[in-house]
Short mmCIF file of N, CA, C and O in Angstrom, two decimals:
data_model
loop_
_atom_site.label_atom_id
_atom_site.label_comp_id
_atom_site.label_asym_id
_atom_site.label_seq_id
_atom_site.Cartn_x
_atom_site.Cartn_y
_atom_site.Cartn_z
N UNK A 1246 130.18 82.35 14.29
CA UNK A 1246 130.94 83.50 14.76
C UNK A 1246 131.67 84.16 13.59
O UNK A 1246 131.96 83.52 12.58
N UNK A 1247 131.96 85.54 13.73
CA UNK A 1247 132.85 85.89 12.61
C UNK A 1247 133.59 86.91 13.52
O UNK A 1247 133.33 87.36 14.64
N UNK A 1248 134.80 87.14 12.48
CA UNK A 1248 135.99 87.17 12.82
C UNK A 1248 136.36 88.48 12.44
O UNK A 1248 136.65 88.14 11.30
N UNK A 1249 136.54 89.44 12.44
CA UNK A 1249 137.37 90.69 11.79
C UNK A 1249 138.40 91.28 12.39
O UNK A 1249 138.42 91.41 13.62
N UNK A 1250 139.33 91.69 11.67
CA UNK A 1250 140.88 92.22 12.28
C UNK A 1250 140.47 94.18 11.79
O UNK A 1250 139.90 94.62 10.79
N UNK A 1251 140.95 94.77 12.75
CA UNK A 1251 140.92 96.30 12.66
C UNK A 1251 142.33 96.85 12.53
O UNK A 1251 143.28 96.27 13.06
N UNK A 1252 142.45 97.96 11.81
CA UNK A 1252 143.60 98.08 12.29
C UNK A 1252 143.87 100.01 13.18
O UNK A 1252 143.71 101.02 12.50
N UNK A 1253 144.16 100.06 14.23
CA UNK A 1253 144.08 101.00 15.15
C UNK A 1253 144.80 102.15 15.36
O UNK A 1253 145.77 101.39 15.40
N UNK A 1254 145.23 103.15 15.51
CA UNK A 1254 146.27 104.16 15.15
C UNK A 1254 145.93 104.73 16.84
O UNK A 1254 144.81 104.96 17.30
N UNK A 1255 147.31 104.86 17.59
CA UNK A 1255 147.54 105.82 18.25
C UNK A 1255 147.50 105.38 19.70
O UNK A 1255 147.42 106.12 20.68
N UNK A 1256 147.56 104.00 19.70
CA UNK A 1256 147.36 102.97 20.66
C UNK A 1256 149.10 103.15 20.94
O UNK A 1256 149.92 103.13 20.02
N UNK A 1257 149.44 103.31 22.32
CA UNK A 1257 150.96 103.33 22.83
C UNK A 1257 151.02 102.47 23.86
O UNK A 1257 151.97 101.73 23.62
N UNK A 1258 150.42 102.10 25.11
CA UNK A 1258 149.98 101.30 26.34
C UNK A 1258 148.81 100.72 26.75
O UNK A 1258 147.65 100.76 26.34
N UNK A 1259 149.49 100.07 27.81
CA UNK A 1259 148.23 99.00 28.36
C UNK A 1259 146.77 99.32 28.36
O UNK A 1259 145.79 98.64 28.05
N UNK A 1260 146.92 100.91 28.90
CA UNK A 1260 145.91 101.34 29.19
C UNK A 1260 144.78 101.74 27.92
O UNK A 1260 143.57 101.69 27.73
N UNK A 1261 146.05 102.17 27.18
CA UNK A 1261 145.29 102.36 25.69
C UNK A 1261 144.45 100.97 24.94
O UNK A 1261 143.44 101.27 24.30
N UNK A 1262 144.81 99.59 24.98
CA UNK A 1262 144.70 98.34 24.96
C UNK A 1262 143.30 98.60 25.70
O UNK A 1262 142.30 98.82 25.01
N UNK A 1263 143.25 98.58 26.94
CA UNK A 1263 142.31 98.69 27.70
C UNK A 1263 141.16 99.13 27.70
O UNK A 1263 140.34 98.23 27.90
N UNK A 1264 140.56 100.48 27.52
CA UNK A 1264 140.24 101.71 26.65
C UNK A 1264 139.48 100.76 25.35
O UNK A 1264 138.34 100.33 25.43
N UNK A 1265 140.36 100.58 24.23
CA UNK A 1265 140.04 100.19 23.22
C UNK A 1265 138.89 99.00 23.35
O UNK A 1265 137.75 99.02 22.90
N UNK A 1266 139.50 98.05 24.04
CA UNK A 1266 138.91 96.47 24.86
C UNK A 1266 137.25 96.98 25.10
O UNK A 1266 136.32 96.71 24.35
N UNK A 1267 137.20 97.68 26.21
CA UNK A 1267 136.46 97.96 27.00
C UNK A 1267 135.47 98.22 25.70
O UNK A 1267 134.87 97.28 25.17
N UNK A 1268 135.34 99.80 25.16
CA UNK A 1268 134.28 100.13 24.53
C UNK A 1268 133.79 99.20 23.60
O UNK A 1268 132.59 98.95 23.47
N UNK A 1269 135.23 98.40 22.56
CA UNK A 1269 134.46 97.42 21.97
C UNK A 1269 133.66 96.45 22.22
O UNK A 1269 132.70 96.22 21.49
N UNK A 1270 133.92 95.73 23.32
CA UNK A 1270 132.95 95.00 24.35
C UNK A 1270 131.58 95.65 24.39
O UNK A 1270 130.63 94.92 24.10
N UNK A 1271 131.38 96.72 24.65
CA UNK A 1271 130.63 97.03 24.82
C UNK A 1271 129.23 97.36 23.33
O UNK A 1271 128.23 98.07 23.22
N UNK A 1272 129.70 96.71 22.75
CA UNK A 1272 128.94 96.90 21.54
C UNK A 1272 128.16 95.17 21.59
O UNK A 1272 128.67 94.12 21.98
N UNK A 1273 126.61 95.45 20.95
CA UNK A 1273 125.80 94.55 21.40
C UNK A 1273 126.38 93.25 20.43
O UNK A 1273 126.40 93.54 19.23
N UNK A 1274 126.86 91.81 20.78
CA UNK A 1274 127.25 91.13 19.79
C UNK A 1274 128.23 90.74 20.16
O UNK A 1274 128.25 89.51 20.27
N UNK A 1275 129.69 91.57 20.59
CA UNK A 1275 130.75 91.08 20.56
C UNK A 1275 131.12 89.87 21.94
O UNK A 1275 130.96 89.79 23.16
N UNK A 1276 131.43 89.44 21.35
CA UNK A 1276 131.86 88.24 22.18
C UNK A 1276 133.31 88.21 23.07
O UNK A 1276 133.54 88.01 24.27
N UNK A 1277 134.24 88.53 21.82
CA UNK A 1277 135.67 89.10 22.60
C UNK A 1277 136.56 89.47 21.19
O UNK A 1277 136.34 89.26 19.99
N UNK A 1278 137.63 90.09 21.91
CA UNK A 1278 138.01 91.45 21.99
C UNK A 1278 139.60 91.39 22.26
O UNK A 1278 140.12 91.80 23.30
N UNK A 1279 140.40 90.75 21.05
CA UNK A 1279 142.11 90.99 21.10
C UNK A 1279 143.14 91.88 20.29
O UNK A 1279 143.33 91.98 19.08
N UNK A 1280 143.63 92.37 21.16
CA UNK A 1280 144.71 93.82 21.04
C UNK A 1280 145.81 93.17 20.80
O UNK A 1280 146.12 92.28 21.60
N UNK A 1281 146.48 93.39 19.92
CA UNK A 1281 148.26 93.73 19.54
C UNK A 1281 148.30 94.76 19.51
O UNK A 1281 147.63 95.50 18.80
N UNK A 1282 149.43 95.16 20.58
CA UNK A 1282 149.54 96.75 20.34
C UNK A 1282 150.54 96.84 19.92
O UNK A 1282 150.55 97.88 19.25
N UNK A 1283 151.52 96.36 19.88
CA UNK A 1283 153.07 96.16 18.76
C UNK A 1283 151.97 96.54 16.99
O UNK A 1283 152.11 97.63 16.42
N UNK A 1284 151.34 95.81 16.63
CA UNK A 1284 151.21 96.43 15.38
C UNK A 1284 150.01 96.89 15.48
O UNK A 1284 149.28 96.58 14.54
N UNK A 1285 149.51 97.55 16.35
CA UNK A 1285 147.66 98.23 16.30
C UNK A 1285 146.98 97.00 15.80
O UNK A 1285 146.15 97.47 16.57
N UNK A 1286 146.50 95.94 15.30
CA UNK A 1286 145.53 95.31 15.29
C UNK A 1286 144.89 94.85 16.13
O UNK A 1286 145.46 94.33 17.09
N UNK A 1287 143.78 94.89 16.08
CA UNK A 1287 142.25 94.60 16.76
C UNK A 1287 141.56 93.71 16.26
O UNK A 1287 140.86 93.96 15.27
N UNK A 1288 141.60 92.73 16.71
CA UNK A 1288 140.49 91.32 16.47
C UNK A 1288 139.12 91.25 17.30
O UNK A 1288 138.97 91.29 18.52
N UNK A 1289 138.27 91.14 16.41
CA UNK A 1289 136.93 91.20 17.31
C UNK A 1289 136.15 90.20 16.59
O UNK A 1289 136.16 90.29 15.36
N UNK A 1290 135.57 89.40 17.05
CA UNK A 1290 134.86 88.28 17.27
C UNK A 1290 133.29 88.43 18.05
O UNK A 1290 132.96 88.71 19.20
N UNK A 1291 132.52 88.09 16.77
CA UNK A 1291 130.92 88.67 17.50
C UNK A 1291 130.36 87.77 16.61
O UNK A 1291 130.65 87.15 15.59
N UNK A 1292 129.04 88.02 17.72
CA UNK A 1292 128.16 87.05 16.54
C UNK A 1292 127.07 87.07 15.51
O UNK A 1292 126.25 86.19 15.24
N UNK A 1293 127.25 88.18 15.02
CA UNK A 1293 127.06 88.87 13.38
C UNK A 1293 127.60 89.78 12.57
O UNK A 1293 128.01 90.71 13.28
N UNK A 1294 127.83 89.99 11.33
CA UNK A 1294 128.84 91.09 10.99
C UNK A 1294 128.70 92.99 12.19
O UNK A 1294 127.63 93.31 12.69
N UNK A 1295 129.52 93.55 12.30
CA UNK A 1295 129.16 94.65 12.76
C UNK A 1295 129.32 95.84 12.24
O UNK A 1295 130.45 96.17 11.89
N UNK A 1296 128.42 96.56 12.11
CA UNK A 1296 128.35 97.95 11.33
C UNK A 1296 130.08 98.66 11.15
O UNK A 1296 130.59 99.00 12.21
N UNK A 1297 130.74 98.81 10.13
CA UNK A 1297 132.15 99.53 10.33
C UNK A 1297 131.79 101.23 11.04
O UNK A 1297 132.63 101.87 11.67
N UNK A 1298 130.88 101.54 10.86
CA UNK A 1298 130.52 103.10 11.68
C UNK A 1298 130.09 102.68 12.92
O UNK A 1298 129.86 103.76 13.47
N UNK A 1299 129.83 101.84 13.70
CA UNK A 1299 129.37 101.36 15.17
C UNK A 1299 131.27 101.63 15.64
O UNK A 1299 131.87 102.52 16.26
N UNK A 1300 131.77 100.05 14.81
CA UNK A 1300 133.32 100.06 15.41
C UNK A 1300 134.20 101.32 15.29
O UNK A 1300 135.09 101.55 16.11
N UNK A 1301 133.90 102.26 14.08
CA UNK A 1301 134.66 103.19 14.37
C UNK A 1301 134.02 104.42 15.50
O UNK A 1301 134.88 105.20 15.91
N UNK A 1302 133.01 104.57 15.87
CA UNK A 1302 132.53 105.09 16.89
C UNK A 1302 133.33 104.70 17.78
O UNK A 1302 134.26 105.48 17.92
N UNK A 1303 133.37 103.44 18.72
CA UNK A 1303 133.25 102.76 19.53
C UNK A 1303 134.86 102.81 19.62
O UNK A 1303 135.25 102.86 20.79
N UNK A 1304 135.96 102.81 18.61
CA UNK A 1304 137.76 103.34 18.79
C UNK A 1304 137.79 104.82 18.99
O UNK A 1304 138.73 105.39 19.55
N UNK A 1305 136.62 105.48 18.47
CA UNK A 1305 137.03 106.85 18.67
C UNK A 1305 136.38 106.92 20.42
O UNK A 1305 137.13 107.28 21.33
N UNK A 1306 135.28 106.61 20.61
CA UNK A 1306 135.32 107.11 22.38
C UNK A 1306 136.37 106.54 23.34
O UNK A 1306 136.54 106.88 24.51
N UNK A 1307 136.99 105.72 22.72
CA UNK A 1307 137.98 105.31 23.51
C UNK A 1307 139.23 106.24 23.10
O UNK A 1307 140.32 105.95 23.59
N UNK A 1308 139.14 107.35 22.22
CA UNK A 1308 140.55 107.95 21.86
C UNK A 1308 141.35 107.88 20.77
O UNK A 1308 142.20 108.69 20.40
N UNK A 1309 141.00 106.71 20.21
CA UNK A 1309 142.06 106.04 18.85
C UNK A 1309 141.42 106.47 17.51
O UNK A 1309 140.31 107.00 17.53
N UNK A 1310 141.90 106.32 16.65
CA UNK A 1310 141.39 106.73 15.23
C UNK A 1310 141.37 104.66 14.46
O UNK A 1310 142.28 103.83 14.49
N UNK A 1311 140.42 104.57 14.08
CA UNK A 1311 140.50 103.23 13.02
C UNK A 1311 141.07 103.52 11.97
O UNK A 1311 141.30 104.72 11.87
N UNK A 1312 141.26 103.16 11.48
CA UNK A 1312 142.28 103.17 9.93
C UNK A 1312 141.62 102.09 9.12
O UNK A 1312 141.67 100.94 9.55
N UNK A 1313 140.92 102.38 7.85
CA UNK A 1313 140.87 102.00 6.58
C UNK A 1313 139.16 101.33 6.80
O UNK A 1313 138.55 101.04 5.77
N UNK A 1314 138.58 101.16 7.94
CA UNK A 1314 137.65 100.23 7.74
C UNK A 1314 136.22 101.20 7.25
O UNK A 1314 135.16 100.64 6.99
#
């Protein structure tokens, strides 16, 4: 498994958490999918590296901007 931390911009609530959760899930691989929304990081856990243009797709249909990846 591997491990990567994101870091997320513009995330305010649950729902935003949610949102974020959801689409990343939805990318072929990921396994799961943890939100801090106190400091925007995003942990995602899959089981091969994943394209950084898939994940930043995949924060932007949910609304959010990725930062730095």
């Amino acid at each position: 498994m591997i491990t990567n931390t994101y870091q997320v911009q513009g995330m305010t609530c649950g729902h935003c958490v949610n949102a974020v959760n959801t689409e990343l899930r939805a990318i072929p691989g990921v396994d799961d999918v943890q939100v801090d929304l106190a400091s925007g990081q995003v942990t995602v856990t899959s089981e091969h590296p994943l394209d950084p243009d898939t994940v930043r797709a995949a924060v932007d249909e949910a609304g959010y901007d990725l930062v730095g990846a």
